[in-house]
Every structure is written in structure tokens, then in C-alpha cells.
mmCIF file of C-alpha atoms in Angstrom:
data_model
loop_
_atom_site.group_PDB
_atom_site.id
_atom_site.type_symbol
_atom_site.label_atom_id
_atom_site.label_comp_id
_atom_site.label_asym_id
_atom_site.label_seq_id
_atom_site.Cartn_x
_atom_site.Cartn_y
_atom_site.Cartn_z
ATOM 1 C CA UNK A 118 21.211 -1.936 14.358
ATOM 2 C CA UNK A 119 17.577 -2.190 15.838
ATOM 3 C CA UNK A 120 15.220 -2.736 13.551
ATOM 4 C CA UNK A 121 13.861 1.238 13.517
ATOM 5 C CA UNK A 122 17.553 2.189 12.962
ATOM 6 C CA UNK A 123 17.531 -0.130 10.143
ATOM 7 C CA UNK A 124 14.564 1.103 8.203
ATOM 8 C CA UNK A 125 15.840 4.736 8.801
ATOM 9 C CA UNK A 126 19.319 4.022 7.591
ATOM 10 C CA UNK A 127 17.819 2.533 4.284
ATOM 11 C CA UNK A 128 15.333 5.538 3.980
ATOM 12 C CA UNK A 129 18.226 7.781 4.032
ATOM 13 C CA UNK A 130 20.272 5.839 1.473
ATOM 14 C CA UNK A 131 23.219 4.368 4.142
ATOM 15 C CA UNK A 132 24.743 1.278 4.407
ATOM 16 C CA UNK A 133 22.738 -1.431 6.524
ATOM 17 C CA UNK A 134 23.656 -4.356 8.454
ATOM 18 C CA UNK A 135 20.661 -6.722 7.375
ATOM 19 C CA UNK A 136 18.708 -6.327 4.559
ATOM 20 C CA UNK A 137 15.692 -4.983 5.690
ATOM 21 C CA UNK A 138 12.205 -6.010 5.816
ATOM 22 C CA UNK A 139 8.277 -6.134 6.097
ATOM 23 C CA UNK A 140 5.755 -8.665 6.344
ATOM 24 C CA UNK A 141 2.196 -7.769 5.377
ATOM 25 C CA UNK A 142 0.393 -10.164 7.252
ATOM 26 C CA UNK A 143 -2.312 -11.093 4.238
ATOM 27 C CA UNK A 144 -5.818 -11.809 6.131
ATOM 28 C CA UNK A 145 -5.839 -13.778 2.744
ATOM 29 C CA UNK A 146 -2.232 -15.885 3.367
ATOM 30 C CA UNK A 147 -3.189 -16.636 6.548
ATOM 31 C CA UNK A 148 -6.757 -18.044 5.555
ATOM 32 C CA UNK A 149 -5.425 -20.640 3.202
ATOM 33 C CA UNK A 150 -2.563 -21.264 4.900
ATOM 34 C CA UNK A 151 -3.390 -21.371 8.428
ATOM 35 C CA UNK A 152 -1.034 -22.026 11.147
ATOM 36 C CA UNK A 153 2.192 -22.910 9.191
ATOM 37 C CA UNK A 154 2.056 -19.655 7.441
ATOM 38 C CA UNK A 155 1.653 -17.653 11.234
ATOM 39 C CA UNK A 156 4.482 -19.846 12.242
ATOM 40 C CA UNK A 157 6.955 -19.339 9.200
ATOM 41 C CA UNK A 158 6.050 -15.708 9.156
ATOM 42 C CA UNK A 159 6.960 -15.140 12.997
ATOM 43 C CA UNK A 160 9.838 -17.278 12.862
ATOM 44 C CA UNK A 161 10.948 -14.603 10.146
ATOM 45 C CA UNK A 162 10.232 -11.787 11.851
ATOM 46 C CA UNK A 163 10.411 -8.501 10.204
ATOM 47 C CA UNK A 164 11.548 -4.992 11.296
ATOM 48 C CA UNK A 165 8.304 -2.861 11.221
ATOM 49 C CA UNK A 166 6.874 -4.904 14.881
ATOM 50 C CA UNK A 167 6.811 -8.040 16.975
ATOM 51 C CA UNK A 168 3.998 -9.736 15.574
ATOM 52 C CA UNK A 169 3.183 -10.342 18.574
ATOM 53 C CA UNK A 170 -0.786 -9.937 17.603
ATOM 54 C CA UNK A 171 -0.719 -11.904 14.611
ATOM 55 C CA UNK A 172 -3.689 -14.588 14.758
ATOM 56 C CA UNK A 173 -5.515 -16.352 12.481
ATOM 57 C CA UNK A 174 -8.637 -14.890 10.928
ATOM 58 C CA UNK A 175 -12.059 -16.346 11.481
ATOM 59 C CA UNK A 176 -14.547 -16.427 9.174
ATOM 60 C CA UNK A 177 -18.475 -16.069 10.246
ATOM 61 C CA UNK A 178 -20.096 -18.947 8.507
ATOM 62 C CA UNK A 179 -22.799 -17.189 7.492
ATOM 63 C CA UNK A 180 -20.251 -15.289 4.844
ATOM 64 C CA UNK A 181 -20.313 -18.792 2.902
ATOM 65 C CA UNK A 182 -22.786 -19.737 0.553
ATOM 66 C CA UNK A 183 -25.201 -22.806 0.172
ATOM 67 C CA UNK A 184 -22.372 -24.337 -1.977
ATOM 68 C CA UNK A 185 -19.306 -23.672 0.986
ATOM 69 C CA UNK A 186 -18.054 -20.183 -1.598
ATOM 70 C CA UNK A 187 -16.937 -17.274 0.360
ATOM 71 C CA UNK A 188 -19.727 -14.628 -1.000
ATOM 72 C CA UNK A 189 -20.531 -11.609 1.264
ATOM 73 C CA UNK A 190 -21.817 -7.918 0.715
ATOM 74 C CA UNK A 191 -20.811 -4.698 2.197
ATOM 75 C CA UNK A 192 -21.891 -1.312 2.450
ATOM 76 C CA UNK A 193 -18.672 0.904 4.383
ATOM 77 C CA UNK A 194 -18.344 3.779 5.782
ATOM 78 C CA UNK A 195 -18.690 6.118 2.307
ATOM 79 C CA UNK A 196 -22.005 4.221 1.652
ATOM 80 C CA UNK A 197 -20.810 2.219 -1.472
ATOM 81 C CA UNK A 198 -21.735 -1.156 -1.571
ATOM 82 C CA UNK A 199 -18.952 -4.283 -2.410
ATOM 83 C CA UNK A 200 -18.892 -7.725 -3.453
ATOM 84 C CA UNK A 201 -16.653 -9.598 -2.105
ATOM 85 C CA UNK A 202 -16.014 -13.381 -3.679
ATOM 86 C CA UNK A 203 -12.259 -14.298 -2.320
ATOM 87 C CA UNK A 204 -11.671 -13.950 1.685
ATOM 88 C CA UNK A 205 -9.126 -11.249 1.969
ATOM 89 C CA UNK A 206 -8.959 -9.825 -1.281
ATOM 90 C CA UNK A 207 -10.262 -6.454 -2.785
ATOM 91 C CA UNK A 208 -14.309 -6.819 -3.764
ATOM 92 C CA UNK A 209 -16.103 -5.517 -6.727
ATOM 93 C CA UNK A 210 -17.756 -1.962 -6.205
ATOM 94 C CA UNK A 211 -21.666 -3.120 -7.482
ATOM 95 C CA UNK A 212 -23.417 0.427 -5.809
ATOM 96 C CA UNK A 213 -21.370 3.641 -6.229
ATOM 97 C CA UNK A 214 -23.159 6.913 -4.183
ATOM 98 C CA UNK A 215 -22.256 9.131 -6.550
ATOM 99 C CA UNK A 216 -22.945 7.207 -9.680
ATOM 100 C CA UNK A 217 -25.382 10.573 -9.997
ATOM 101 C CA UNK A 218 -22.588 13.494 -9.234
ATOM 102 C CA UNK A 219 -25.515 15.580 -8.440
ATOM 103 C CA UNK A 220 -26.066 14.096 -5.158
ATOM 104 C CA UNK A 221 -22.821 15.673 -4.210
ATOM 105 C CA UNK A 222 -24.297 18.933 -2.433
ATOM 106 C CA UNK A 223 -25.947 16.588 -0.442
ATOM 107 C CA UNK A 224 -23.470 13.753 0.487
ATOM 108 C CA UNK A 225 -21.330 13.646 3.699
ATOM 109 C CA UNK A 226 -18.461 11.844 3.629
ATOM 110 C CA UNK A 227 -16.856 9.185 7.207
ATOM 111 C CA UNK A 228 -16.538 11.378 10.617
ATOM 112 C CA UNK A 229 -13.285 12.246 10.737
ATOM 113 C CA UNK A 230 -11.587 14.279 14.442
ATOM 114 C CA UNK A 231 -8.485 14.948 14.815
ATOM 115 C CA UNK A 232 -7.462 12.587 18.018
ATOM 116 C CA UNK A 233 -7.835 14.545 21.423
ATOM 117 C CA UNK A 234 -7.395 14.052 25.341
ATOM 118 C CA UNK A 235 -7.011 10.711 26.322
ATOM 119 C CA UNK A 236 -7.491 9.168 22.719
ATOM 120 C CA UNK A 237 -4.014 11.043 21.526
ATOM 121 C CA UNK A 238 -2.418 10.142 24.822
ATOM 122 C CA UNK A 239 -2.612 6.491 24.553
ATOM 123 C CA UNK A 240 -1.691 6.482 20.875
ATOM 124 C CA UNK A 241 1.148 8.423 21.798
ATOM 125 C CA UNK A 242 2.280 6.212 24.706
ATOM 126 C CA UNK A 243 1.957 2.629 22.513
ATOM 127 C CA UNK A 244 3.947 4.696 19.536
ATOM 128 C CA UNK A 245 6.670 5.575 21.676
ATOM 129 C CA UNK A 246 6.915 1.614 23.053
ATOM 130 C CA UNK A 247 6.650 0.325 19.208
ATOM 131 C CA UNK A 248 9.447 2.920 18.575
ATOM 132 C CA UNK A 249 12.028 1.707 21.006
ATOM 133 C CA UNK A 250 12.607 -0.680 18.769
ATOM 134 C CA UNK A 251 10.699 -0.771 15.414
ATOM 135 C CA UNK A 252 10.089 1.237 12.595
ATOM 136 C CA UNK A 253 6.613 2.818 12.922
ATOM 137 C CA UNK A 254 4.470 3.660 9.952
ATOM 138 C CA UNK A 255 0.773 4.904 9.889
ATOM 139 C CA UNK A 256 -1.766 6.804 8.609
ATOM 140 C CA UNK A 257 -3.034 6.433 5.050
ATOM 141 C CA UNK A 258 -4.515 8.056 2.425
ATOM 142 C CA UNK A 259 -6.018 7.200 -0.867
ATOM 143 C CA UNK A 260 -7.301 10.049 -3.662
ATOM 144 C CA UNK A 261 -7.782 8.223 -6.874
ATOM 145 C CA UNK A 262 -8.686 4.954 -5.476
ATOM 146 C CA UNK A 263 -11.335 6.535 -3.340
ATOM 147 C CA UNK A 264 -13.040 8.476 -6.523
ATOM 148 C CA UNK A 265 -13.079 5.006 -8.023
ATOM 149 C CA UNK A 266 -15.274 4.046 -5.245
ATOM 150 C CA UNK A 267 -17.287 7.170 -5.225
ATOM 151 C CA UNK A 268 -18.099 6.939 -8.661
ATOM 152 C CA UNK A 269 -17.429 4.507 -11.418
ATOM 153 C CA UNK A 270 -13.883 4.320 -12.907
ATOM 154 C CA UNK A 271 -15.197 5.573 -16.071
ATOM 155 C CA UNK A 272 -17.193 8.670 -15.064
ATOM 156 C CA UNK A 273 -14.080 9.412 -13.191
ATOM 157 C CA UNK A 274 -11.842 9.655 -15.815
ATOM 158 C CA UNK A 275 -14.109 11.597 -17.826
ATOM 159 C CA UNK A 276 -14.414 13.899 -15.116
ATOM 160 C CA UNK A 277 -10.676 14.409 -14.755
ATOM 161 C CA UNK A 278 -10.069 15.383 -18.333
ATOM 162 C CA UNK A 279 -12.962 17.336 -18.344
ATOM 163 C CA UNK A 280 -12.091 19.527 -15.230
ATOM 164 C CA UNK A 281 -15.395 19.663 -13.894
ATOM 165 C CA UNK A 282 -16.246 21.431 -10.868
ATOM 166 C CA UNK A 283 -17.823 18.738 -9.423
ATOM 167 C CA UNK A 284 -14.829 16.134 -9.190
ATOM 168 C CA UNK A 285 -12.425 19.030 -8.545
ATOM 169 C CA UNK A 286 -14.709 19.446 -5.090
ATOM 170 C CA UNK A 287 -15.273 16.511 -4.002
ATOM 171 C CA UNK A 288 -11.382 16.030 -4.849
ATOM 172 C CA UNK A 289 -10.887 18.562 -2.441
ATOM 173 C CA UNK A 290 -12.935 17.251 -0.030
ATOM 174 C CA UNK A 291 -11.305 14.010 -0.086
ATOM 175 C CA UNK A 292 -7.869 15.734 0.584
ATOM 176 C CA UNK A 293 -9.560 17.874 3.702
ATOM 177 C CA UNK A 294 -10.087 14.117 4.780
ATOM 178 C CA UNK A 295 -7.114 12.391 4.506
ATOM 179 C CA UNK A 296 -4.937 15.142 5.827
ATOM 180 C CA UNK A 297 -6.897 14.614 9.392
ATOM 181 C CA UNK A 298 -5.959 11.206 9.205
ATOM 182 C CA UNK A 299 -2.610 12.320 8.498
ATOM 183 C CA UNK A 300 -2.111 15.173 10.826
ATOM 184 C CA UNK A 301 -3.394 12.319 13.794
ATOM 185 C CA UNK A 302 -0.891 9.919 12.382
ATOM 186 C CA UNK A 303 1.797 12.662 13.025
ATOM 187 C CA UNK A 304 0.522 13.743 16.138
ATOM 188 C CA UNK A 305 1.281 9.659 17.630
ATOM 189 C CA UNK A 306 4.691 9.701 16.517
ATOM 190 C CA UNK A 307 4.855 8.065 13.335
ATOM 191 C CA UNK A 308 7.775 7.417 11.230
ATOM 192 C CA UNK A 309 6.367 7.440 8.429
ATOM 193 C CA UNK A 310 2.955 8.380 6.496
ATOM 194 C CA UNK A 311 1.295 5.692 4.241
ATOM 195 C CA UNK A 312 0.025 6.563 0.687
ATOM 196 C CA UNK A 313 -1.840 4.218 -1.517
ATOM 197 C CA UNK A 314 -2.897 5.165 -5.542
ATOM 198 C CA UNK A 315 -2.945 2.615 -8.518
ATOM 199 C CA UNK A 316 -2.220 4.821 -11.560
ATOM 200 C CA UNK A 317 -0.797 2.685 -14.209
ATOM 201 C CA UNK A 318 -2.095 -0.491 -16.818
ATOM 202 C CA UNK A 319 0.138 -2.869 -17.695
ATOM 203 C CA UNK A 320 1.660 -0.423 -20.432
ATOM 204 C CA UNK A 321 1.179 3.155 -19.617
ATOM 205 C CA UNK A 322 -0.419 5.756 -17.176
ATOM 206 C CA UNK A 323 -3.582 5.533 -17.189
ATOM 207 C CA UNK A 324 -4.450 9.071 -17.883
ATOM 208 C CA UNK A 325 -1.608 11.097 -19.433
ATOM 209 C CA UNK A 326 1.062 12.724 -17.329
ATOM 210 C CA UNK A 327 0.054 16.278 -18.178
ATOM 211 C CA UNK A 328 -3.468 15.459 -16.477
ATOM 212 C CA UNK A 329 -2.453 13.825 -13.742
ATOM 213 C CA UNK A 330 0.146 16.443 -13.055
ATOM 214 C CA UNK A 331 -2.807 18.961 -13.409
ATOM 215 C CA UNK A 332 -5.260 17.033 -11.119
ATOM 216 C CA UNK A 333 -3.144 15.298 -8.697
ATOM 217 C CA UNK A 334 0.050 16.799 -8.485
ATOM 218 C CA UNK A 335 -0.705 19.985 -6.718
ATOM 219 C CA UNK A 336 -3.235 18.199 -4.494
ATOM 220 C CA UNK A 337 -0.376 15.511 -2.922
ATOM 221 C CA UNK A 338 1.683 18.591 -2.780
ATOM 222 C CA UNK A 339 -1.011 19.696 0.027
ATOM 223 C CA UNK A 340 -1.430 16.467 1.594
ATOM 224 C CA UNK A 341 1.987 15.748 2.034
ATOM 225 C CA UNK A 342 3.224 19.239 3.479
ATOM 226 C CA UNK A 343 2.274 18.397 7.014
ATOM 227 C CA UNK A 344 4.188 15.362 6.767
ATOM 228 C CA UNK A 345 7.572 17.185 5.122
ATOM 229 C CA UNK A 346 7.217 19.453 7.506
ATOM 230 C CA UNK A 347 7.354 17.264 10.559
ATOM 231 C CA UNK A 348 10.459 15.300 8.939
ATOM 232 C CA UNK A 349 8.675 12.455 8.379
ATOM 233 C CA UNK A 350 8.736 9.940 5.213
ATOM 234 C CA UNK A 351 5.964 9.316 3.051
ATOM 235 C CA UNK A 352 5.922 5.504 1.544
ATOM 236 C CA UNK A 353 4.051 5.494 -1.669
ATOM 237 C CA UNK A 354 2.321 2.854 -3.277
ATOM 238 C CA UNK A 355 1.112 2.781 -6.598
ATOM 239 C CA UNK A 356 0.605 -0.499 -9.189
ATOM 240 C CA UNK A 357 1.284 -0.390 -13.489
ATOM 241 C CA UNK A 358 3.208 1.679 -15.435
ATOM 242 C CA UNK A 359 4.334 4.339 -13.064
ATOM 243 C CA UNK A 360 7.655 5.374 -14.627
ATOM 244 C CA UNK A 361 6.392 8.850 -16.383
ATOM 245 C CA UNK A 362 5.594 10.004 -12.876
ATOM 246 C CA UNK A 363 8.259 8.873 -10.661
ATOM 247 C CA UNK A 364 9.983 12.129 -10.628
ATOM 248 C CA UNK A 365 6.506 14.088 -9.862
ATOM 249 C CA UNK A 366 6.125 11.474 -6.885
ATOM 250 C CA UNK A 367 9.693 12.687 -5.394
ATOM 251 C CA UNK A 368 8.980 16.377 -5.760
ATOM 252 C CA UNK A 369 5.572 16.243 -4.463
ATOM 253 C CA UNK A 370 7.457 15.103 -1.229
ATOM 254 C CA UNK A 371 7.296 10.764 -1.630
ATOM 255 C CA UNK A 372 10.247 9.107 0.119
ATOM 256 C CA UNK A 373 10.015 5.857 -0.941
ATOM 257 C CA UNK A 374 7.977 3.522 -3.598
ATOM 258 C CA UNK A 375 6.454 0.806 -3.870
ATOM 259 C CA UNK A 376 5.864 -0.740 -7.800
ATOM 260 C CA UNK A 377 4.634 -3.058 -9.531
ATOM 261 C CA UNK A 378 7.963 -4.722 -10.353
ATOM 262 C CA UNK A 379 7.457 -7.188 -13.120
ATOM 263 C CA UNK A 380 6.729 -4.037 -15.010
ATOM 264 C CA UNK A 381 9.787 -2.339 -15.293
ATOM 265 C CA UNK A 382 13.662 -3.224 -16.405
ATOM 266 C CA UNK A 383 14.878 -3.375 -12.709
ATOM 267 C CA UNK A 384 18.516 -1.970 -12.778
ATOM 268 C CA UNK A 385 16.965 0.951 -14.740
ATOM 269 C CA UNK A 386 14.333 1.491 -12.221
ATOM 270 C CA UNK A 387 17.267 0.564 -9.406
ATOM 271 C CA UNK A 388 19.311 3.432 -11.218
ATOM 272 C CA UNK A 389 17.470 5.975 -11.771
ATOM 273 C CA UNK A 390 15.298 5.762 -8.073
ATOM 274 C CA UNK A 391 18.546 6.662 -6.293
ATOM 275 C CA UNK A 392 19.464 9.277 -8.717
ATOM 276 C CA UNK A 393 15.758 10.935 -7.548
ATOM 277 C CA UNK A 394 16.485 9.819 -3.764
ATOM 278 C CA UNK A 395 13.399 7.758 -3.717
ATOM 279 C CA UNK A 396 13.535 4.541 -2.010
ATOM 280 C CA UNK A 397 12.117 1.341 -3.007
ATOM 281 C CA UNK A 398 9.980 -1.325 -1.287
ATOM 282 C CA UNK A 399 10.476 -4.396 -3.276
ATOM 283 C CA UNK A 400 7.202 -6.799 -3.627
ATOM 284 C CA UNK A 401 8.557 -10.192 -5.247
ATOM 285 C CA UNK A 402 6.301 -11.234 -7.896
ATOM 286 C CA UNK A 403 2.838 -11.818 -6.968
ATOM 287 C CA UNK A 404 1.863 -13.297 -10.227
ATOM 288 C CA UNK A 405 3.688 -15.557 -12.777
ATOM 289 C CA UNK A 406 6.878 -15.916 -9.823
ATOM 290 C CA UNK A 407 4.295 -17.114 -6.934
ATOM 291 C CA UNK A 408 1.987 -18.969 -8.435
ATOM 292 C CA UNK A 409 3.870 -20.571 -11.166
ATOM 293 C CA UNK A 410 7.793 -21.055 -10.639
ATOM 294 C CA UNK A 411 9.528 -23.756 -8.756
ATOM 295 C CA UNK A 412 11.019 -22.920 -5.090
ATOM 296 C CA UNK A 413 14.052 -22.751 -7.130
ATOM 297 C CA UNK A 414 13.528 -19.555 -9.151
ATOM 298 C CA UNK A 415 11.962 -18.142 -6.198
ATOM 299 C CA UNK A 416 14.850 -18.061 -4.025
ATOM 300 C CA UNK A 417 17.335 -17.339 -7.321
ATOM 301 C CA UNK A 418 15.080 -14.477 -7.995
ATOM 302 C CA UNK A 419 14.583 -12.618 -4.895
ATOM 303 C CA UNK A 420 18.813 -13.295 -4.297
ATOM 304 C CA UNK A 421 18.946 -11.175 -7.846
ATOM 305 C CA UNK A 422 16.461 -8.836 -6.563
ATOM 306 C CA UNK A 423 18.727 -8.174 -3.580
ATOM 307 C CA UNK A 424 21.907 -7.759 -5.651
ATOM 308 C CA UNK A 425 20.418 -5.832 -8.338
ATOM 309 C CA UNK A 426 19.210 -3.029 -6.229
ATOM 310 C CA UNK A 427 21.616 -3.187 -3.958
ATOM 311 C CA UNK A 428 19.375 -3.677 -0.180
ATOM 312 C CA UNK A 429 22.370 -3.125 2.164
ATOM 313 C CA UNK A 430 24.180 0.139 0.537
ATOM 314 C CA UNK A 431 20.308 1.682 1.759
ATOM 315 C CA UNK A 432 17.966 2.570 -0.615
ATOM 316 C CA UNK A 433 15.531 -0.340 -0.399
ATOM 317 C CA UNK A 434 13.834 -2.984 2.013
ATOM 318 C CA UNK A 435 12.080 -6.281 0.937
ATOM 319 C CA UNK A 436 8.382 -6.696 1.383
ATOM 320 C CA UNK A 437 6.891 -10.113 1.620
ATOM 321 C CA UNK A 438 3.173 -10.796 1.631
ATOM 322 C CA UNK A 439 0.739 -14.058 0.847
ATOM 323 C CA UNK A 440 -1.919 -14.292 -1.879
ATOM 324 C CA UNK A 441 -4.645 -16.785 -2.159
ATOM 325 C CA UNK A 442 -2.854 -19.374 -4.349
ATOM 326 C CA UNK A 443 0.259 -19.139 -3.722
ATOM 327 C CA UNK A 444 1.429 -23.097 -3.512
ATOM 328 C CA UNK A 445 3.266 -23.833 -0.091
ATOM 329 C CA UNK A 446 6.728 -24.895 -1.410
ATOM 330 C CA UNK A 447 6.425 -21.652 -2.717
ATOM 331 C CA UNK A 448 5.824 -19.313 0.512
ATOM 332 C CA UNK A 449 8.548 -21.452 2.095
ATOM 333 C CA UNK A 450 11.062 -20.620 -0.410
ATOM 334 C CA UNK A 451 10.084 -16.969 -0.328
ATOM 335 C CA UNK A 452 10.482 -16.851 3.335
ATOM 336 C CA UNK A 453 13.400 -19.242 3.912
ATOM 337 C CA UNK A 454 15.484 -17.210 1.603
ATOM 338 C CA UNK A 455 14.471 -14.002 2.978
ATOM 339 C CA UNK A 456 15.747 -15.364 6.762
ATOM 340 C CA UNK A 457 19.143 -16.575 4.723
ATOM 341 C CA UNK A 458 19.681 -13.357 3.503
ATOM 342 C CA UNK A 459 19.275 -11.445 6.777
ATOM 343 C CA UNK A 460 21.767 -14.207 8.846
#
């Protein structure tokens, strides 16, 4: 199998001949780590490109502080304004545009076009040479997560459950967004559509299932159509306690998942993700397992991670990506082992 053939197989549940993988390369990882980690990681390989573009990031120096501390501001493209303390790593939101929802008749969210001419013809042409041989997935879109940013985390939530008309339009508006970016991602070629949303704590949802089936549900539903209806897959992402929701995730069209797996008893989530025919992108540990455990129990756990979901009957791929303080032995375990298991 080529590497696209792979990731398709294990999309559609069949057997593979490698377990299959993906390699985020973490501007983070690569930071601390420098040149070892570009190394290790294209030695590795992975089936969603070449790497042939990987580099190592540089830093302005003016993004350092009088004491050598990575400390920079930010104002994107929505206008809210981040902190960022860690290189790589998500910022604080300090300035949120709608913090006053009344400003909403008067905001205007990015400039979004749906790709044209020339623009669509060379995306086209570079997705059909990444496609010849690897899996190709694009897009994005982000509802929840981009409220949060909108307005505080708070004020969003209490917006939700109390079904004002304020967050149910500028919900809307979001979706009118996002499904340009994912009508151009469909228009290159993609594979599949990427979908990002953090809805769970540590220990539950965290607003109940009946709400979020109320507010969100219908609204993926829409941004997602497109996408079913061009065959594609939609990989979903979404940290905590996701389990209530699973099933809505798979009806609303999601092909595939990617949790927060310390959370959940894995041969019940393993079980009961390929009784709903979702998928599963499996992110070792990023917390106690990385930064604390011996190279030992991080090769003995990602070999039980394989086993107990089962990576080459289909139905899963392994996902490997860096954090700031993850010790070296470490990374070399988790990538070592990851090679060994696709010889």
C-alpha cells in the first residue's frame, strides 16, 4: 500500500499493511528540540506527506524578554488580542471583541473568498501531486473554540443555555465562514476535512448533551453536508469527556476522532467506536506518559495501544506530536517504537 491507500483503507475499517500514521510537526517540539527532533521525525516518516518542508522555526529576538522568556502579544485576524508565554503553544485570550455582544451589528469577521482562477488552479495541481502518494487532509473549522475567542468562555456558556439571539447569529455567522473554507478545501481535492472543538473537562461535557445537541448539533449537520456530499471524511478533534456525544459526532457526518485518551477505558472506547463506524486517531499521552514515565512504559504503552484497538484490522492510525517538556529519551522511545511497529 501507498501511504494514501493506507489511510483510506483504515478510514473505511479494512485490514492494513502498516499501522498507519501522522506526525504533527509541533513548532513547539522542534524549538526545544532542534535538529535531532527534525532528524528522528523524518527518519520516521509518516503517511500524510514527505516532510520534505519541515525546518526549524526561528524565533525573532525581539519576542524574548529582558530576562531571555519567550513573551509576545498578538492581535489576529478576528481582532482579539493573545498572550503568548511558551513558543508554540496556545496563548491566553487577554482582549475579547465581543466582550460587549452589542458590538455585534457592527463587527466584521476575516475576508473569506471562495478560491478562483489561477488561485484554485494551483491548489488543485499541488493536491493532485501530494495525492499520488499521500493522504491529503485540509481545511478546518472551529465553532466553539472560536466563540471562546470572541467572547469570554463564561459569557459564552451563558449565552448557550440562554438561547439568545445574539450568540445564535453570530453562531451562524461563524458557520457561513467556515463552510467557505471548507467548500475551497473540497474544491483542491482534499481527502479529508479537518474539524477542531474542545467540549469536555476532565469528567463530563461541559455543557449538557441536550444543549449541545440543541446548539451545535444541527449547525455541524450544515457544515459538514458539503463535505458528505463530496464523499469526503471529516476528522474530528475534540479534548475531555466526549463520550455522551460520540454518537451525535457520527450522525452529524464525523468519520473519525480524535480524544483525549487518558480519559476514557480504551477497549470500551475501541469497542464501541467501531460499532458507530467512527475511526480513531490515537494521541499517546501528552501528560503523565511524556513527561513522566521511563522510555520503557512508553514503548510498552503505545505497543498496548496498538493491540488494544486493533491499528491494522482498519479503524485507527497513530498520531505522534512533541510538547515543550517532553525529556529526549522520551521522544526517542515514542518514535523508535512507532518505526518498529511499521517494519
Amino acid at each position: 500500500m501507498i501511504p494514501r491507500e493506507r489511510m483510506l483503507a483504515a478510514l473505511a475499517f479494512k485490514p492494513v499493511d502498516l499501522i498507519p500514521l501522522q506526525i504533527h510537526p509541533s513548532p513547539a517540539g522542534l524549538f526545544e528540540h532542534g535538529q535531532k527532533l527534525l532528524d528522528l521525525m523524518r527518519t520516521c516518516g509518516h503517511d500524510f506527506d514527505d516532510q520534505s518542508d519541515l525546518a526549524l522555526p526561528v524565533v525573532p529576538k525581539e519576542d524574548f524578554d529582558a530576562d531571555g522568556r519567550y513573551h509576545k502579544f498578538v492581535i489576529d485576524a478576528w481582532g482579539t488580542t493573545w498572550e503568548y508565554r511558551l513558543y508554540g503553544v496556545w496563548g491566553y485570550r487577554i482582549h475579547y471583541p465581543l466582550a460587549d455582544i452589542s458590538r455585534l451589528n457592527s463587527y466584521h469577521l476575516p475576508e473569506i473568498k471562495p478560491l478562483e482562477g489561477q488561485a484554485l488552479a494551483q491548489i488543485q495541481a499541488a493536491g493532485m501531486v501530494h495525492r499520488q502518494r499521500y493522504f491529503h487532509a485540509g481545511g478546518g473549522a472551529s465553532l466553539f473554540e472560536t466563540l471562546q475567542s470572541l467572547r469570554p468562555f463564561e459569557d459564552v456558556l451563558i449565552d448557550i443555555a440562554q438561547d439568545t439571539p445574539e450568540i445564535n447569529r453570530l453562531a451562524d455567522l461563524l458557520v457561513d465562514y467556515y463552510r467557505v473554507i471548507i467548500n475551497n478545501a473540497l474544491a483542491a481535492g482534499v481527502d479529508a476535512v479537518c474539524v477542531g472543538d474542545d467540549f469536555g473537562t476532565q469528567q463530563s461535557l461541559m455543557l449538557s448533551p441536550k444543549m449541545w445537541r440543541r446548539f451545535f448539533l444541527p449547525r455541524y449537520r450544515y457544515l459538514f453536508e458539503p463535505v458528505k456530499r463530496a464523499g469526503k471524511r471529516i476528522l474530528f478533534h475534540s479534548c475531555g469527556m466526549i463520550l455522551p456525544i460520540l454518537a451525535d459526532l457520527r450522525e452529524a457526518g464525523a468519520d473519525a476522532i480524535w480524544p483525549q485518551l487518558p480519559l476514557f477505558d480504551q477497549p470500551d472506547l475501541a469497542k464501541r467506536c467501531r460499532e458507530l463506524g467512527l475511526a480513531l486517531q490515537l494521541h499517546p499521552d501528552r501528560g503523565e506518559l511524556m513527561h513522566h514515565a521511563t522510555p520503557q512504559q512508553v514503548r510498552s504503552y503505545l505497543l498496548r495501544l496498538v493491540d488494544e484497538f486493533d491499528c491494522l484490522s482498519g479503524g485507527s492510525w497513530l498520531y505522534l506530536e512533541v510538547d515543550p517538556g517532553f525529556p529526549w529519551p522520551n521522544v526517542q522511545a515514542l518514535f523508535e517504537t512507532a518505526m518498529q511497529l511499521r517494519q
